[in-house]
Amino acid sequence: MTRGCMGMRWGSWLRVAAVVGLVGGAMTLGRAQTEAHRWAQDVERAGLRLGLELQALDGAALRPGGTARLRIRVRSQADGQALPRILPGVWIDTAEPRDGKAEAEHPTEEAACAQRIRRYVRASGLNPQAVIDFNGYDVLALNTDASISVLDPRTVFAGKTSLKASLPLPGPGVDWAADAQDSRLFVSIPNPPSVAVADLLTLQPEPGVSLPGPPGRVRLQPDGQRVWVGVARASNQGPGGVALIDTQPPRTMRWLPLGYGAVDWAFDPAGWVAVVQADAAQVVFVDPTADRIARREALPAQAAPVSVVFDAVGRRFWVADTHHGLLRSYDHRGQPLSAVPVGAGIGAQAISPDGRWLMVANPTTDEVTVLDLSSARLAHRIRVPGRPVEIAFTPSHAYVRTLESASLTLIGLAALETRPRVQTVPLGEHPASRRPERPLASALAIMADGAGVFAASPADNAIFAYMEGMNAPSGSVSAKGHELLAVRLVRRGLREVDTGVFEQQFVVPAHVTEMWLAVAIERPRTQYCVRVPLVPAQRPPLRWQLVWQSLPERDDRLVVQLHGVPEDQLPPRLWLRLFQPGQPALTVPAQASAPGQYQAALPQLWPGLWYVHALPPPQAPTRWPYVSFQREDHEPK
């Protein structure tokens, strides 16, 4: 439910609305190149040449419901030079026939395009929106009930849920990471020990990866090829380590055994990885090109390295030894450089975006210590009451989250040269310590334009939106029926993959034969709308009929049968969602036990009325209804 008005700046495209009606049409260079799997067109306007391209990724044709890639090249009209950082605003919508009234109101294609883009830019929860908006983002909430809520922050009117979708997990998650394209999400699940994978384009779960022990922190290496997952201790009570998992199927895993304790690491994008474990008095340097331990640097007795960061400017690793209260630095080849005394109890670290300042939180002394990385000397000790545990940065501020205070502390970066400027912003009514669950995943997510944060308050079960310069949050969102723990953003916009080349993948709108592609650039001002034909979707020959064979009225086994699907197209598993009225949902996997048959082993179910819903896989053309059963009145095993 949305409380208050978000009042967000969703990026520079809000300013386009004021000027878009004044912009003329674009010059099209030749006819569009249309093939079954690809559509392309070049457009010139206001000194720019835009190369527009849509290409099918999952088949031989651009079809409704298929996955495609949008690519836009921005070049100079004069010399063809690629132009960086001129990010287009892009929308994809269904192509509707123009009626007589529309013709009268907008007699030219340029006027109709201007009106259409104005509508897209001004879209909110009450106004029509494009089917796909490449300029916004979604807010993801990690929940206690083994699910992820996908929230639309544009839904700003009272009484309407902001929940777009709910992604099931095999168990409650503790940390997560997304790839650079925000197309896939990887979530560490302690029980069962695994990494869950979700497709953020289709908002559907994918097959996960089992682990040798309960995982903790999860991060993608800089090239995006693998996911690193820390395991404090293996399930056979052996030492822990790091699981290296390929991001692409079949997602094979390489295990690096290390020692005991919670694992943290930092990447040198051009070299090694520094790995620390809280209960292992050493820093391990890993060569990721060979998956081998290149160096072990022993620490003094009782040392407790709890966090590590990489200083890209000085090309140094900084390790926080919480027991001795030292920030220990190492060069990119693992050679020790210095040890800066900070104070026992230090924990989380973060480096400012410009690489100038290193901040480390100390929850035992209610301080944030600031290190000047240009000289490797302490610059400030800033008091932050309430046990600071997390630090995040925008270009202008550091944000500090605490456990015992229902507020957010801002530290201005520009003032660190002289005297720090500190601001406290109230955040909800209850401190984070009121909730026992404390995941590793961040409670702070920087807004897409860098002008504020989304801050999760688990004790208030809300995500607050704060804009820099304000004295209080501008509003909050929550996912009805879920209890949230952490927050992150999923960007829907294009990425600059090369100089002047912008790309993004998307799912083509279903049940249409033609769609609109609308493009607008603010400086220099231009706009262009074009209809893109699609190959008609093939009628699904599959029935995808689901039959409930056994409901767990007495035992803890649930069996379903899938009919009308060839054996080679059957999914490897189905996801089942069970809940009792008024209670959080339970999501469990149903594994294939025979061709077309799926069986789920359920945890303890209490007596009473239960509802169960099978979530169809992405290729299923239909939705399956809920069924209910009455659990017999007996003690759960």
XYZ file of C-alpha atoms in Angstrom:
637
model
C 0.000 0.000 0.000
C 1.269 3.461 -0.797
C 1.336 5.964 2.039
C 1.623 9.610 1.088
C 2.867 10.902 -2.264
C 6.252 9.757 -3.472
C 7.048 12.989 -5.321
C 9.895 11.263 -7.198
C 12.216 12.672 -9.807
C 12.215 9.716 -12.163
C 15.087 11.186 -14.188
C 15.393 13.893 -16.780
C 12.431 12.555 -18.769
C 10.009 14.403 -16.545
C 11.372 17.576 -18.124
C 10.678 16.317 -21.634
C 6.941 16.732 -21.086
C 7.290 20.501 -21.069
C 9.069 20.683 -24.412
C 8.126 17.613 -26.399
C 5.188 19.263 -28.133
C 7.488 21.931 -29.624
C 9.744 19.477 -31.452
C 9.362 18.710 -35.130
C 9.550 15.364 -36.901
C 12.601 13.372 -37.820
C 14.028 12.561 -41.241
C 13.919 8.850 -42.026
C 16.842 7.573 -44.110
C 15.299 5.015 -46.412
C 12.723 2.410 -45.548
C 12.983 0.184 -42.534
C 14.846 -3.084 -42.984
C 12.285 -5.684 -42.016
C 13.085 -9.351 -41.660
C 11.399 -12.046 -39.634
C 14.014 -11.887 -36.877
C 15.153 -8.261 -37.217
C 13.810 -4.748 -37.793
C 16.102 -1.732 -38.294
C 15.852 1.897 -39.386
C 18.087 5.000 -39.450
C 16.658 8.401 -38.509
C 18.256 11.866 -38.731
C 17.180 14.869 -36.693
C 18.756 17.910 -35.010
C 22.279 16.910 -36.009
C 21.888 13.324 -34.780
C 21.674 10.038 -36.620
C 19.805 7.361 -34.676
C 20.207 3.737 -35.650
C 17.200 1.796 -34.333
C 17.257 -1.995 -34.232
C 15.078 -4.751 -32.800
C 16.312 -8.333 -32.961
C 14.753 -11.572 -31.750
C 16.870 -13.471 -29.216
C 14.919 -16.641 -28.523
C 13.751 -17.693 -31.966
C 13.733 -17.041 -35.669
C 11.218 -14.185 -35.606
C 10.078 -11.104 -33.724
C 6.934 -12.601 -32.231
C 4.524 -11.532 -29.509
C 5.671 -12.986 -26.202
C 9.243 -13.584 -27.392
C 12.456 -12.083 -26.040
C 14.118 -9.351 -28.096
C 16.977 -6.880 -27.872
C 16.537 -3.179 -28.525
C 19.683 -1.396 -29.726
C 20.006 2.330 -30.433
C 23.148 3.877 -31.913
C 23.574 7.619 -31.468
C 25.973 9.276 -33.931
C 26.747 12.715 -35.272
C 24.890 13.510 -38.475
C 27.884 15.475 -39.766
C 30.709 12.949 -39.486
C 29.139 9.739 -38.155
C 31.091 9.957 -34.889
C 29.574 7.947 -32.013
C 28.197 10.257 -29.309
C 28.406 9.031 -25.703
C 26.051 9.725 -22.802
C 23.138 10.978 -24.953
C 20.691 8.550 -23.374
C 17.456 8.280 -25.368
C 14.087 8.022 -23.702
C 12.356 4.953 -25.135
C 8.884 3.457 -24.833
C 7.276 0.429 -26.471
C 3.506 0.184 -26.680
C 0.771 -1.571 -28.588
C 0.029 0.055 -31.952
C -3.588 1.190 -31.896
C -5.470 2.235 -35.061
C -6.101 5.976 -35.239
C -9.771 6.866 -35.253
C -11.437 9.949 -36.695
C -11.263 11.915 -33.445
C -7.550 11.241 -33.096
C -7.001 12.326 -36.714
C -8.778 15.618 -36.024
C -6.830 16.310 -32.829
C -3.448 15.268 -34.258
C -3.558 15.600 -38.052
C 0.136 14.781 -38.520
C 2.289 11.863 -37.421
C 4.584 14.329 -35.627
C 1.725 15.731 -33.550
C 0.458 12.256 -32.717
C 3.975 11.231 -31.684
C 4.339 14.297 -29.485
C 1.031 13.566 -27.771
C 1.951 9.938 -27.270
C 5.337 10.744 -25.677
C 3.730 13.428 -23.480
C 1.361 10.769 -22.190
C 4.196 8.345 -21.510
C 6.316 10.932 -19.697
C 3.466 12.068 -17.486
C 2.313 8.532 -16.743
C 1.475 7.667 -13.156
C -0.716 5.139 -11.484
C -3.824 6.992 -12.704
C -2.692 7.768 -16.243
C -2.098 5.342 -19.116
C 1.430 3.998 -19.355
C 3.398 2.373 -22.128
C 3.515 -1.403 -22.089
C 7.306 -1.165 -21.661
C 8.967 1.927 -20.189
C 12.743 1.821 -20.706
C 13.259 4.907 -18.550
C 12.110 3.738 -15.153
C 12.832 1.060 -12.613
C 11.140 -1.259 -10.181
C 11.751 -1.591 -6.464
C 12.411 -5.112 -5.190
C 11.736 -6.140 -1.592
C 13.290 -9.274 -0.087
C 10.645 -10.795 2.202
C 10.662 -13.111 5.195
C 8.163 -15.518 3.581
C 10.516 -16.885 0.904
C 9.483 -14.405 -1.758
C 10.519 -11.203 -3.511
C 7.991 -8.435 -4.103
C 8.319 -6.398 -7.289
C 6.938 -2.924 -6.586
C 6.069 -0.147 -9.023
C 7.116 3.162 -7.399
C 4.949 5.141 -9.860
C 1.798 3.905 -8.144
C 1.172 6.917 -5.949
C -2.528 7.062 -5.224
C -4.077 5.814 -2.027
C -5.897 2.517 -1.955
C -4.013 0.804 -4.797
C -1.274 -1.717 -4.204
C 2.104 -1.041 -5.756
C 2.790 -4.780 -6.049
C 3.474 -5.749 -9.687
C 4.544 -9.342 -9.104
C 5.790 -11.764 -6.479
C 8.765 -14.030 -7.171
C 8.803 -17.289 -5.190
C 11.980 -18.560 -3.538
C 12.740 -22.079 -2.258
C 13.426 -20.571 1.181
C 13.989 -17.194 2.874
C 16.873 -15.304 1.268
C 19.700 -13.456 3.033
C 21.547 -11.700 0.192
C 21.158 -11.045 -3.515
C 22.934 -9.729 -6.587
C 21.815 -8.871 -10.120
C 23.769 -8.932 -13.362
C 24.792 -5.724 -15.102
C 21.723 -5.809 -17.342
C 19.338 -6.358 -14.421
C 18.033 -9.350 -16.334
C 18.789 -12.041 -13.731
C 18.813 -12.041 -9.958
C 20.801 -14.435 -7.761
C 19.633 -14.987 -4.167
C 21.474 -16.915 -1.421
C 19.156 -19.323 0.432
C 20.411 -20.910 3.698
C 17.643 -23.537 3.837
C 17.844 -25.462 1.603
C 21.486 -24.418 0.993
C 21.305 -23.027 -2.520
C 21.359 -20.033 -4.814
C 17.983 -19.208 -6.327
C 17.828 -17.588 -9.762
C 15.060 -15.344 -11.081
C 14.538 -14.005 -14.594
C 13.791 -10.311 -14.114
C 12.537 -9.900 -17.682
C 9.745 -12.454 -17.342
C 9.547 -12.251 -13.509
C 9.762 -16.029 -13.287
C 12.022 -18.344 -11.245
C 14.733 -20.378 -12.950
C 16.540 -23.532 -11.792
C 18.873 -22.768 -8.903
C 22.165 -24.276 -7.723
C 22.646 -26.430 -4.608
C 25.537 -25.558 -2.277
C 27.696 -27.550 0.176
C 26.558 -25.377 3.083
C 24.277 -22.473 4.038
C 25.335 -19.451 1.950
C 25.779 -15.848 3.002
C 27.024 -13.004 0.849
C 26.602 -13.186 -2.930
C 28.260 -10.953 -5.553
C 28.957 -10.996 -9.292
C 32.554 -10.701 -10.411
C 33.261 -7.561 -12.479
C 32.999 -9.256 -15.875
C 29.606 -10.719 -14.948
C 30.605 -14.258 -15.902
C 30.296 -15.816 -12.445
C 28.552 -15.416 -9.125
C 30.655 -15.637 -5.937
C 28.808 -17.072 -2.940
C 30.288 -17.253 0.555
C 29.720 -20.293 2.799
C 30.775 -19.992 6.448
C 30.762 -23.732 7.144
C 29.965 -26.740 4.985
C 26.963 -28.906 5.822
C 29.254 -31.809 6.774
C 30.791 -29.506 9.412
C 33.834 -29.046 7.231
C 35.419 -25.666 6.544
C 33.635 -23.098 4.476
C 34.742 -21.287 1.362
C 33.497 -19.653 -1.791
C 31.297 -21.184 -4.502
C 32.000 -19.848 -7.988
C 28.899 -20.321 -10.154
C 28.547 -19.596 -13.866
C 25.836 -17.028 -14.507
C 24.748 -18.767 -17.723
C 23.148 -22.232 -17.865
C 23.977 -24.951 -17.046
C 25.548 -22.926 -14.192
C 28.366 -25.224 -13.160
C 30.001 -24.587 -9.787
C 33.640 -24.489 -8.677
C 34.310 -24.787 -4.926
C 37.223 -22.979 -3.241
C 37.708 -24.331 0.316
C 39.055 -21.739 2.728
C 38.392 -21.682 6.466
C 35.626 -20.976 8.937
C 33.450 -17.936 9.430
C 31.357 -15.466 7.465
C 32.952 -14.664 4.103
C 33.508 -11.273 2.496
C 35.603 -10.332 -0.522
C 36.546 -7.497 -2.840
C 37.453 -7.559 -6.536
C 40.308 -5.886 -8.320
C 38.696 -5.736 -11.797
C 42.142 -6.076 -13.395
C 43.603 -8.642 -11.015
C 43.063 -10.688 -7.891
C 40.266 -11.081 -5.373
C 40.876 -10.568 -1.637
C 38.812 -12.909 0.572
C 38.411 -12.719 4.353
C 36.574 -14.855 6.909
C 35.608 -13.652 10.350
C 37.021 -16.694 12.186
C 40.104 -17.247 10.029
C 43.109 -15.055 10.860
C 44.227 -14.620 7.264
C 43.589 -12.764 4.026
C 43.379 -15.041 0.991
C 44.158 -13.669 -2.467
C 42.555 -15.574 -5.340
C 43.544 -15.473 -8.993
C 40.127 -15.672 -10.742
C 41.664 -16.440 -14.131
C 42.908 -19.797 -12.815
C 40.544 -20.334 -9.857
C 43.464 -20.802 -7.528
C 44.658 -19.324 -4.263
C 47.609 -17.149 -5.262
C 48.646 -15.970 -1.791
C 47.732 -16.321 1.875
C 48.646 -13.494 4.210
C 48.562 -14.527 7.867
C 47.185 -12.119 10.467
C 48.118 -11.871 14.144
C 46.463 -14.179 16.652
C 42.791 -13.458 17.401
C 42.489 -11.201 14.351
C 38.906 -11.066 13.073
C 38.733 -9.720 9.485
C 35.059 -8.957 8.901
C 35.046 -6.854 5.744
C 37.237 -5.871 2.807
C 36.974 -3.219 0.065
C 39.099 -2.348 -2.967
C 40.502 1.144 -3.502
C 40.567 1.482 -7.294
C 42.535 4.764 -7.258
C 45.382 3.483 -5.094
C 44.804 -0.142 -6.203
C 44.791 -1.352 -2.605
C 42.671 -3.691 -0.540
C 41.496 -2.501 2.883
C 40.626 -5.129 5.490
C 38.730 -4.284 8.703
C 40.101 -6.270 11.668
C 37.361 -5.801 14.228
C 39.263 -7.433 17.126
C 42.397 -5.293 16.901
C 40.540 -2.255 15.574
C 42.830 -1.890 12.562
C 42.315 -1.072 8.909
C 44.963 -3.208 7.207
C 45.929 -2.374 3.622
C 47.473 -4.634 0.967
C 48.598 -3.931 -2.543
C 47.010 -5.620 -5.548
C 49.439 -8.550 -5.198
C 48.680 -9.164 -1.530
C 51.733 -7.484 -0.022
C 50.967 -5.729 3.303
C 51.292 -1.948 3.200
C 50.062 -0.378 6.444
C 47.778 -0.757 9.439
C 45.724 2.265 10.515
C 44.351 2.133 14.100
C 40.648 2.944 14.137
C 39.108 1.223 17.163
C 37.926 -2.246 18.164
C 34.481 -3.173 16.909
C 34.748 -1.791 13.371
C 32.625 -3.483 10.735
C 31.106 -2.389 7.428
C 33.203 -0.317 5.010
C 32.432 1.704 1.886
C 34.402 3.950 -0.485
C 32.947 7.165 -1.894
C 32.154 7.263 -5.649
C 35.105 9.570 -6.381
C 37.495 7.203 -4.587
C 38.613 9.880 -2.113
C 37.092 8.729 1.180
C 36.871 5.400 2.975
C 34.225 5.179 5.693
C 34.007 2.415 8.274
C 31.159 1.920 10.758
C 31.731 1.032 14.392
C 28.484 -0.073 16.078
C 30.208 -0.534 19.471
C 31.301 3.112 19.727
C 28.501 4.751 17.695
C 31.014 6.195 15.246
C 31.756 6.388 11.558
C 35.455 6.869 10.887
C 36.540 8.651 7.703
C 39.885 7.803 6.107
C 41.436 10.126 3.498
C 42.634 7.645 0.887
C 44.901 10.203 -0.770
C 47.115 10.133 2.330
C 45.872 6.946 4.068
C 45.269 8.957 7.259
C 42.261 9.401 9.510
C 40.332 12.539 8.613
C 37.281 12.462 10.926
C 35.470 10.544 13.596
C 31.758 11.259 13.237
C 29.336 10.320 15.981
C 26.316 8.391 14.702
C 24.141 7.220 17.635
C 22.218 3.979 17.345
C 24.889 1.421 16.313
C 25.753 2.185 12.674
C 25.918 -0.991 10.560
C 25.682 0.030 6.893
C 27.008 2.796 4.640
C 25.924 3.683 1.098
C 26.854 6.585 -1.180
C 25.240 8.941 -3.626
C 27.557 11.328 -5.523
C 27.094 13.951 -2.802
C 26.298 12.134 0.458
C 27.058 9.111 2.574
C 23.997 7.402 4.057
C 24.380 5.533 7.336
C 21.824 3.048 8.610
C 21.704 2.107 12.288
C 20.172 -0.721 14.289
C 18.880 1.134 17.346
C 17.596 4.347 15.786
C 14.535 4.946 13.599
C 16.427 7.457 11.486
C 18.893 7.790 8.647
C 22.126 9.778 8.962
C 23.504 11.761 6.022
C 27.121 12.930 5.805
C 27.918 15.540 3.156
C 30.982 14.586 1.118
C 31.915 18.103 -0.019
C 32.360 19.258 3.587
C 34.789 16.479 4.503
C 37.678 18.680 3.384
C 36.984 20.881 6.416
C 34.249 20.118 8.951
C 31.704 17.337 8.317
C 28.066 18.278 7.836
C 25.704 15.720 9.343
C 21.935 15.517 8.916
C 19.514 13.128 10.627
C 16.312 12.181 8.817
C 13.464 10.403 10.656
C 12.643 7.072 9.064
C 9.491 5.362 10.258
C 8.618 4.734 13.872
C 10.650 1.672 14.894
C 14.380 0.834 14.828
C 15.612 -2.110 12.798
C 16.499 -4.060 15.957
C 12.780 -4.535 16.629
C 12.851 -7.274 13.974
C 14.981 -10.381 14.709
C 15.710 -11.148 11.024
C 18.812 -9.306 9.795
C 19.848 -10.286 6.285
C 23.151 -9.438 4.654
C 21.264 -7.741 1.824
C 21.317 -3.969 1.977
C 18.484 -1.919 3.432
C 19.533 1.030 1.243
C 19.083 1.368 -2.526
C 20.366 4.453 -4.340
C 17.828 6.049 -6.680
C 18.508 5.824 -10.393
C 19.338 9.531 -10.672
C 21.582 9.464 -7.572
C 19.529 12.136 -5.818
C 18.233 10.047 -2.925
C 17.653 6.566 -1.564
C 15.015 3.961 -0.929
C 15.452 2.778 2.649
C 13.859 -0.408 3.959
C 12.523 -0.330 7.501
C 11.665 -3.941 8.392
C 10.203 -2.959 11.759
C 7.751 -0.626 9.987
C 7.351 -3.063 7.073
C 7.824 -0.175 4.656
C 10.269 1.163 2.091
C 10.756 4.905 2.494
C 11.773 7.214 -0.334
C 14.069 10.080 0.620
C 15.120 12.884 -1.737
C 18.253 14.859 -0.899
C 17.493 18.316 0.429
C 14.324 17.235 2.229
C 13.828 17.006 5.988
C 11.772 13.830 5.855
C 10.948 11.000 3.436
C 8.572 11.953 0.656
C 6.557 8.766 0.992
C 6.678 5.021 1.373
C 5.590 1.841 -0.349
C 5.026 -1.660 0.927
C 3.964 -5.015 -0.453
C 0.634 -5.972 1.007
C 0.692 -9.357 2.695
C 4.494 -9.595 2.939
C 7.073 -8.694 5.594
C 10.095 -7.106 3.947
C 13.759 -7.201 4.976
C 15.841 -5.503 2.275
C 15.506 -3.408 -0.866
C 17.167 -2.992 -4.255
C 16.358 -1.359 -7.603
C 15.944 -3.060 -10.956
C 16.577 -0.633 -13.785
C 14.403 -0.974 -16.871
C 16.406 1.557 -18.894
C 18.922 1.101 -21.663
C 22.618 0.538 -20.903
C 25.464 2.167 -22.800
C 27.333 -0.999 -23.835
C 29.735 0.869 -26.126
C 30.336 4.507 -27.024
C 26.993 5.816 -28.242
C 25.430 2.324 -28.305
C 22.519 1.661 -25.943
C 20.897 -1.752 -25.426
C 18.325 -3.580 -23.356
C 16.506 -6.890 -23.562
C 12.741 -7.136 -23.150
C 9.766 -9.401 -23.681
C 7.668 -8.420 -26.710
C 4.085 -7.567 -25.652
C 1.810 -10.561 -26.077
C -1.301 -10.760 -28.290
C -0.314 -7.927 -30.672
C 0.708 -7.968 -34.327
C 2.206 -4.473 -34.401
C 3.764 -2.226 -31.777
C 4.880 1.375 -31.336
C 8.508 2.308 -30.747
C 8.768 5.865 -29.403
C 12.142 7.596 -28.950
C 12.865 11.029 -27.488
C 16.101 12.889 -26.768
C 16.143 15.975 -24.600
C 19.358 17.632 -25.814
C 19.319 18.161 -28.744
C 15.540 17.968 -28.620
C 14.090 15.365 -30.924
C 11.496 12.623 -31.043
C 10.461 9.802 -33.315
C 7.609 7.273 -33.332
C 7.365 4.303 -35.660
C 5.210 1.215 -36.027
C 7.125 -2.073 -35.916
C 5.457 -5.124 -37.498
C 5.616 -8.477 -35.728
C 5.357 -11.998 -37.048
C 2.003 -13.363 -35.826
C 2.340 -15.634 -32.855
C 1.991 -19.318 -33.567
C -1.048 -20.793 -31.914
C 0.182 -22.889 -29.003
C -0.559 -26.524 -29.793
C -0.184 -27.404 -26.128
C -3.074 -27.620 -23.702
C -1.039 -27.249 -20.497
C -3.783 -28.843 -18.430
C -2.982 -29.266 -14.745
C -4.602 -32.015 -12.662
C -4.256 -32.198 -8.886
C -3.683 -35.877 -8.130
C -2.984 -35.756 -4.402
C -3.568 -32.962 -1.903
C -1.897 -33.096 1.533
C -5.031 -33.474 3.611
C -3.302 -36.007 5.871
C 0.290 -36.586 4.723
C 2.941 -34.092 3.614
C 3.005 -34.999 -0.076
C 1.422 -33.100 -2.943
C 1.259 -34.555 -6.473
C 0.163 -32.832 -9.698
C -0.024 -34.079 -13.286
C 0.601 -31.958 -16.376
C -1.231 -33.036 -19.553
C -1.112 -31.840 -23.140
C 2.661 -31.144 -23.214
C 5.208 -33.232 -25.161
C 7.745 -34.903 -22.916
C 10.685 -32.965 -24.375
C 8.959 -29.668 -23.510
C 8.035 -30.455 -19.918
C 9.629 -28.114 -17.343
C 12.008 -29.758 -14.832
C 9.975 -28.487 -11.882
C 6.908 -26.489 -10.909
C 6.616 -23.951 -8.106
C 3.695 -24.284 -5.698
C 2.455 -21.505 -3.461
C 0.476 -22.495 -0.344
C -1.138 -20.211 2.191
C -3.778 -20.024 4.862
C -6.092 -17.007 4.917
C -4.395 -14.101 6.642
C -1.016 -15.860 6.876
C 2.201 -15.439 4.849
C 2.507 -17.702 1.826
C 4.781 -20.733 1.594
C 6.532 -21.459 -1.712
C 7.889 -24.960 -2.413
C 9.251 -26.717 -5.524
C 7.515 -29.730 -7.065
C 10.133 -31.922 -8.718
C 9.463 -34.136 -11.732
C 8.922 -37.716 -10.493
C 7.690 -39.167 -13.808
C 6.928 -37.731 -17.264
C 4.318 -35.049 -16.649
C 4.091 -35.809 -12.927
C 5.442 -33.534 -10.194
C 5.746 -34.226 -6.500
C 6.396 -31.792 -3.654
C 7.595 -32.769 -0.189
C 6.013 -30.243 2.153
C 7.173 -28.908 5.513
C 4.914 -28.913 8.548
C 1.370 -27.801 7.750
C -0.956 -26.768 10.534
C -4.604 -27.867 10.573
C -7.191 -25.754 8.804
C -8.098 -24.485 5.355
C -5.229 -24.182 2.871
C -5.095 -22.740 -0.639
C -2.533 -23.886 -3.189
C -1.622 -22.372 -6.543
C 0.775 -23.798 -9.147
C 2.800 -21.065 -10.839
C 2.928 -21.767 -14.602
C 6.344 -21.664 -16.305
C 7.025 -18.807 -18.751
C 6.152 -20.908 -21.814
C 2.713 -21.861 -20.515
C -0.012 -19.904 -22.370
C -2.505 -20.048 -19.503
C -2.909 -19.406 -15.810
C -3.976 -22.124 -13.417
C -6.625 -21.492 -10.749
C -6.259 -21.968 -7.029
C -7.493 -25.113 -5.323
C -8.136 -25.593 -1.629
C -7.987 -28.454 0.848
C -8.798 -28.967 4.504
C -5.828 -30.117 6.551
C -6.859 -32.762 9.040
C -6.613 -31.874 12.736
C -3.482 -33.706 13.823
C -0.063 -32.742 15.075
C 2.426 -31.904 12.316
C 5.394 -34.154 12.223
